[in-house]
Short mmCIF file of C-alpha atoms in Angstrom, two decimals:
data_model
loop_
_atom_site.label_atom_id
_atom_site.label_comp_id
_atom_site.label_asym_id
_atom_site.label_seq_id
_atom_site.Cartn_x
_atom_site.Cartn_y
_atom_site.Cartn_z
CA UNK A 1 -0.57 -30.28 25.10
CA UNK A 2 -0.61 -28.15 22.29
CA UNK A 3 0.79 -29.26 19.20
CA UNK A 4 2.41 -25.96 17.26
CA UNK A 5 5.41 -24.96 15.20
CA UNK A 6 7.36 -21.55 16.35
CA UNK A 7 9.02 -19.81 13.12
CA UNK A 8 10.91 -16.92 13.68
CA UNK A 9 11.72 -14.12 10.81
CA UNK A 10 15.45 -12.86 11.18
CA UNK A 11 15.85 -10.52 8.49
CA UNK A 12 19.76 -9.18 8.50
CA UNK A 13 19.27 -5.36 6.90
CA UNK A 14 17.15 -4.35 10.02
CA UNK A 15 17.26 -0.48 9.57
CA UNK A 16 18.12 0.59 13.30
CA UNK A 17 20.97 -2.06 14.39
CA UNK A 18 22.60 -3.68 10.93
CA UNK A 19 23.07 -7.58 11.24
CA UNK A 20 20.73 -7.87 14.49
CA UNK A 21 20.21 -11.56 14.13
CA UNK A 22 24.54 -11.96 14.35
CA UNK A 23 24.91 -9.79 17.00
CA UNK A 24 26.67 -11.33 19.67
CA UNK A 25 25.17 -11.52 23.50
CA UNK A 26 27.24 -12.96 26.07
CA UNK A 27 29.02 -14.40 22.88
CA UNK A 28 26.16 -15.94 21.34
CA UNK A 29 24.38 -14.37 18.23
CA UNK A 30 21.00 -12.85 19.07
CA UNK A 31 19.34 -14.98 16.63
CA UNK A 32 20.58 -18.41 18.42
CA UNK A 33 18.86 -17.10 21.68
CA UNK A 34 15.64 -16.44 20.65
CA UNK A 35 15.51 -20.45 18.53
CA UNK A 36 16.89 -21.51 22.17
CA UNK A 37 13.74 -19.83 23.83
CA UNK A 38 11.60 -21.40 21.38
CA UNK A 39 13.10 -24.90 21.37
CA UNK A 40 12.20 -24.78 25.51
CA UNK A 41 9.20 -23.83 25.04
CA UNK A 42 7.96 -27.13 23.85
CA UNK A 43 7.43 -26.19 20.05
CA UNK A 44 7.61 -29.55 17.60
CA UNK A 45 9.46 -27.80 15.09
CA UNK A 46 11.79 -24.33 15.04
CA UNK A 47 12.11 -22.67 11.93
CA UNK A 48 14.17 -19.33 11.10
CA UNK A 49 13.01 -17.71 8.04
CA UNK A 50 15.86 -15.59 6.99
CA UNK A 51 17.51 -13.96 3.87
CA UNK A 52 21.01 -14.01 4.83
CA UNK A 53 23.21 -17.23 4.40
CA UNK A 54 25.32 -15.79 7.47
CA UNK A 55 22.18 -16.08 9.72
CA UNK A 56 21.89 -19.92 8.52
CA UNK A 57 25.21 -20.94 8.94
CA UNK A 58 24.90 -19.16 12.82
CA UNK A 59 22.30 -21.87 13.14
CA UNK A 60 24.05 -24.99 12.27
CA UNK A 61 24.05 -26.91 15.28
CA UNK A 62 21.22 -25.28 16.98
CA UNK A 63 18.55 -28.13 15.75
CA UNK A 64 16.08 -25.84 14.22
CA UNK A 65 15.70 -25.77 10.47
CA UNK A 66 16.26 -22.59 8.44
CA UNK A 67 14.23 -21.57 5.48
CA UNK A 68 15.85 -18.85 3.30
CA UNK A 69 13.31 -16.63 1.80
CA UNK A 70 13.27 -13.30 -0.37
CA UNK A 71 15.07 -10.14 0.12
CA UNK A 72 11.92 -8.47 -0.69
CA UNK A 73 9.93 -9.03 2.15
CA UNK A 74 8.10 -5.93 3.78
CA UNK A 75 7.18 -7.29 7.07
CA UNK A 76 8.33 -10.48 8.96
CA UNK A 77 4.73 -12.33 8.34
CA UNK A 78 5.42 -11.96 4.49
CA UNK A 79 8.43 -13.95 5.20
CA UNK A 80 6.89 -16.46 7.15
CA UNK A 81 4.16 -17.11 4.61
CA UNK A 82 6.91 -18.14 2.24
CA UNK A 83 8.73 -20.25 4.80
CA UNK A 84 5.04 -22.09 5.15
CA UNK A 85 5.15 -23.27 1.72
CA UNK A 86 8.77 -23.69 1.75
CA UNK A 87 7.76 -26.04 4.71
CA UNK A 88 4.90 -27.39 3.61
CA UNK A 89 2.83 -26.91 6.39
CA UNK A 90 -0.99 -27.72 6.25
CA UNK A 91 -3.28 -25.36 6.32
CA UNK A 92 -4.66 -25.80 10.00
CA UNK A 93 -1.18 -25.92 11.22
CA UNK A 94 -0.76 -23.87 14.75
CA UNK A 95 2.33 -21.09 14.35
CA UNK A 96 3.53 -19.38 17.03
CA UNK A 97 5.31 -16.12 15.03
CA UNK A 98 8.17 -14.93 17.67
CA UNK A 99 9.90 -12.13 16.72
CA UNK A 100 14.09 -12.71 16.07
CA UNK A 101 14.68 -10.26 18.62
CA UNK A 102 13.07 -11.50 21.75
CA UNK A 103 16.16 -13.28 23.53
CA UNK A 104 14.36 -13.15 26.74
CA UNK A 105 10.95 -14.21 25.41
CA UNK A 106 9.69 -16.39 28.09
CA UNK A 107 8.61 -20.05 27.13
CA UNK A 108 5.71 -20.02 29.16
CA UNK A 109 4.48 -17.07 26.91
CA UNK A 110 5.02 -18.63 23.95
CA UNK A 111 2.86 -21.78 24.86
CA UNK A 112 0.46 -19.50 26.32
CA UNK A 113 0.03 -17.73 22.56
CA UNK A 114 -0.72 -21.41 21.18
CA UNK A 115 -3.03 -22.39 23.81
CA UNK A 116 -4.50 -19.15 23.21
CA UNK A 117 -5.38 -20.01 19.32
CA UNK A 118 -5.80 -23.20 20.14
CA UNK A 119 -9.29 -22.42 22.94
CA UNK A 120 -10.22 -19.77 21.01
CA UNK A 121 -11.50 -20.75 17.95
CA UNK A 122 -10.10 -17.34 16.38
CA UNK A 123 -8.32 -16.61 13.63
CA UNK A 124 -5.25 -15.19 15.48
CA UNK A 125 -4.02 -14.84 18.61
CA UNK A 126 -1.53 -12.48 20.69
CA UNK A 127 -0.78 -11.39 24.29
CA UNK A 128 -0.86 -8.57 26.85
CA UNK A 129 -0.01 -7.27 30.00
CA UNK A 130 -1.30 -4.65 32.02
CA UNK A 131 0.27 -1.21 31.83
CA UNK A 132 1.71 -0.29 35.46
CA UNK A 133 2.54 3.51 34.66
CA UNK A 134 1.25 6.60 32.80
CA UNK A 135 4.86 7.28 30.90
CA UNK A 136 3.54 3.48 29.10
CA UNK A 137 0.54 4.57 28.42
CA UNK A 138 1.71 7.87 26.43
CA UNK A 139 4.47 5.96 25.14
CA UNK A 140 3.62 5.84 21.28
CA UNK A 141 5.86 2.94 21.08
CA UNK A 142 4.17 0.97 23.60
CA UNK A 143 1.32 -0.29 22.06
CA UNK A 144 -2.12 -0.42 23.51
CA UNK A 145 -5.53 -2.54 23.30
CA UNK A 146 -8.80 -2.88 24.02
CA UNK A 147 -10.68 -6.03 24.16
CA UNK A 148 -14.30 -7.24 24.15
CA UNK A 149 -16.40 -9.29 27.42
CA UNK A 150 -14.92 -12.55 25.54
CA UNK A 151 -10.94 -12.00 25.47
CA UNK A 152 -11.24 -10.67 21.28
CA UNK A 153 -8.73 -7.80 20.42
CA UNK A 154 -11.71 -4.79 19.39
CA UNK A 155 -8.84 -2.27 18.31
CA UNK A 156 -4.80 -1.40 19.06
CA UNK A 157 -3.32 1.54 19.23
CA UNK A 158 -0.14 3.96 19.69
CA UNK A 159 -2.25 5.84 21.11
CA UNK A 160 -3.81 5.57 25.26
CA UNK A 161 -7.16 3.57 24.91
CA UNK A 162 -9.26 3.62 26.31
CA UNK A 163 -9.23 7.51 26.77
CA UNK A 164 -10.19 8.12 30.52
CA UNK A 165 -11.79 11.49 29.31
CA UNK A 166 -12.17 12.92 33.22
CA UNK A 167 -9.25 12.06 34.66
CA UNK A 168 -6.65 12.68 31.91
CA UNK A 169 -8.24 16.77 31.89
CA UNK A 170 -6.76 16.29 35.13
CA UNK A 171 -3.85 15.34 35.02
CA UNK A 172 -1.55 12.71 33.21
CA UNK A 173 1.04 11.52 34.89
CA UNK A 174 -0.09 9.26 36.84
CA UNK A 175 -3.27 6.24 36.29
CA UNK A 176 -6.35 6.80 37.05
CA UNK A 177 -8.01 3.36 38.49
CA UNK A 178 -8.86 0.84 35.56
CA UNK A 179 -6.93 -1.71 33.67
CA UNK A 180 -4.87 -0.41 30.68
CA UNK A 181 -3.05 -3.04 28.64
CA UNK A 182 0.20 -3.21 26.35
CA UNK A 183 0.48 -5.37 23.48
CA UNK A 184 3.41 -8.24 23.65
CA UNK A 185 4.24 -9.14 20.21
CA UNK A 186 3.57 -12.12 19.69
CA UNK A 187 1.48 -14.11 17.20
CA UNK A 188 0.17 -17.49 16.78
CA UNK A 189 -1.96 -18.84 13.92
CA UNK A 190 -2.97 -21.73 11.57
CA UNK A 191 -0.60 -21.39 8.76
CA UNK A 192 -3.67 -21.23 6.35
CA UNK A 193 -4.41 -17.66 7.46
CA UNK A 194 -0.98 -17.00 7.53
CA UNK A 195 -1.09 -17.26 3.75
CA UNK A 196 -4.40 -15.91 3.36
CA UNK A 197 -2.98 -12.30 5.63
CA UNK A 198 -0.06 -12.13 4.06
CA UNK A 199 -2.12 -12.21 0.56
CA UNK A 200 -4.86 -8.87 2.10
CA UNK A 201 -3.81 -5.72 0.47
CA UNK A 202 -2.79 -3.24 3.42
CA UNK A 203 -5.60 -1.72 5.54
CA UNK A 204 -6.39 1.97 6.03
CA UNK A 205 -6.18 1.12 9.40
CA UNK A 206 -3.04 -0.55 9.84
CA UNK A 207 -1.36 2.45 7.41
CA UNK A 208 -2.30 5.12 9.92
CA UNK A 209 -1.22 3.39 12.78
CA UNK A 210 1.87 1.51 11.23
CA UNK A 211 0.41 -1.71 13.30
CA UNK A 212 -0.05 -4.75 10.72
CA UNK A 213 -2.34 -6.62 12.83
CA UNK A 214 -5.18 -4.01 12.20
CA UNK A 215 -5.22 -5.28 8.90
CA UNK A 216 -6.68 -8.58 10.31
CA UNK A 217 -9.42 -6.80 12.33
CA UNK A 218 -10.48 -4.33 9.76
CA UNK A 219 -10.97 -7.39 7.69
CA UNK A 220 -13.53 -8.46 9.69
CA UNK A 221 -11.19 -11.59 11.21
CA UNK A 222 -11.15 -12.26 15.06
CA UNK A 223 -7.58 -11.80 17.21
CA UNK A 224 -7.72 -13.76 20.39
CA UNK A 225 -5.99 -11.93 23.88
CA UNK A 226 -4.83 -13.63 26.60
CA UNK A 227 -2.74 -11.89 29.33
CA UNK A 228 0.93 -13.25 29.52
CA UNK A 229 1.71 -15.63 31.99
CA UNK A 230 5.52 -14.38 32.31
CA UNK A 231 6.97 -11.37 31.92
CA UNK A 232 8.29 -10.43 28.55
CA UNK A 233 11.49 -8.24 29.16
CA UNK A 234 12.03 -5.58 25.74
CA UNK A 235 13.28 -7.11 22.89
CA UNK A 236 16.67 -5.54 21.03
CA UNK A 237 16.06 -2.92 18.63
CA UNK A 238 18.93 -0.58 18.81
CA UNK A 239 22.50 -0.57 20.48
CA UNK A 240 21.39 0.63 23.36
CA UNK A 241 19.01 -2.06 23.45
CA UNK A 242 21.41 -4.10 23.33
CA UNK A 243 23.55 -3.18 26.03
CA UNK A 244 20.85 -3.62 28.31
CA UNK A 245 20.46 -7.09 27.17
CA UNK A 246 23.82 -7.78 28.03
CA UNK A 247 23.57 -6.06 31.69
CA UNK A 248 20.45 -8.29 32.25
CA UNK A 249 22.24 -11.92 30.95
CA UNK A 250 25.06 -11.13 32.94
CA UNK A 251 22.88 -10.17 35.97
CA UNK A 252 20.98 -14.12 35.17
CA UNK A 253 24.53 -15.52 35.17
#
């Protein structure tokens, strides 16, 4: 079995929904079900990286172990390189990076990320799923990717790769036959290229697209897919978001 540390960054000044991590679903702050996923899923430690003393105290009796890190940050991996030395992990430590608002993330997936890293022998490693409809696909906020014969990530995109150039001057709406696959959000790697990404400069790349992990590939560094062995319902990124959370726990209840 896999031996790997999830750490999850919970910043509180998230732009679109103010004090995500404290939100409460089905009475329970966001925050606490996403260390709750990651605590099933078989991880030897759970850390929060966080920058709010409200989001620590939230996690009290959760057993996970909160690391409270810069204001500062720009993205959650910057804040997860500081909880690594806050931590003291080694360098070929395996983290599993699972974003703070995934309350449905499925445990399964998360092992699957580690495993993933783990086989590989890559630098990184992430999951997918295939995209089931054309509205996806054109979805700039779905993320796409293509990979190579041996599972490696060759590019991502907002954009629909690859570009079926006959039968989209067709017609778009629906999928013409071929796998397309969407991006699950999900990271793991050994905490020594944790440090060393969070230390690149920002790609051209990963600027155009507003998609950090470009930055590893235009570096030359190899991202390992596998496809998810669960589904990963949408995480919570605005009210609305939200509410739909709280339709789907209540429909689980």
């Amino acid at each position: 079995m896999t031996d790997f540390i999830v750490a999850i960054p919970a910043r509180h000044a998230a732009s679109r929904l103010p004090g995500k991590p404290l939100r409460l679903l089905g009475g329970t702050p966001l925050v606490v079900h996403v260390a709750r996923r990651a605590l099933a899923a078989g991880a030897r430690e759970v850390w929060v990286a966080t920058d709010d003393t409200r989001i620590r105290d939230a996690l009290l009796e959760t057993g996970v172990r909160v690391a409270m890190t810069s204001e500062r940050h720009a993205s959650g991996s910057d804040r997860l390189a500081e909880c690594a030395d806050i931590a003291g992990w080694a360098d070929d430590t395996m983290v599993v990076n699972l974003q703070g608002d995934e309350p449905f993330a499925p445990p399964a997936g998360i092992r699957a990320v580690a495993d993933t890293l783990a086989s590989s022998g890559a630098d990184m490693a992430t999951l997918a799923v295939p995209v089931e409809d054309a509205a996806t696909l054109f979805d700039p906020n779905a993320v796409k990717l293509v990979c190579a014969a041996n599972g490696d990530a060759l590019y991502f995109s907002r954009a629909p790769i690859p570009w079926h150039r006959d039968a989209f001057a067709q017609s778009r709406d629906a999928l013409p036959d071929g796998q397309w696959l969407r991006h699950i959000g999900i990271y793991a790697y050994r905490a020594g290229f944790l440090r060393r990404f969070a230390a690149m400069p920002p790609g051209r790349l990963e600027q155009v697209e507003s998609l950090e992990q470009l930055r590893v590939l235009e570096a030359g560094h190899r991202i390992a897919v596998s496809m998810t062995p669960a589904p990963f319902p949408p995480g919570v990124d605005t009210p609305e978001d939200l509410a739909r959370a709280e339709a789907i726990l209540q429909a689980q209840a």
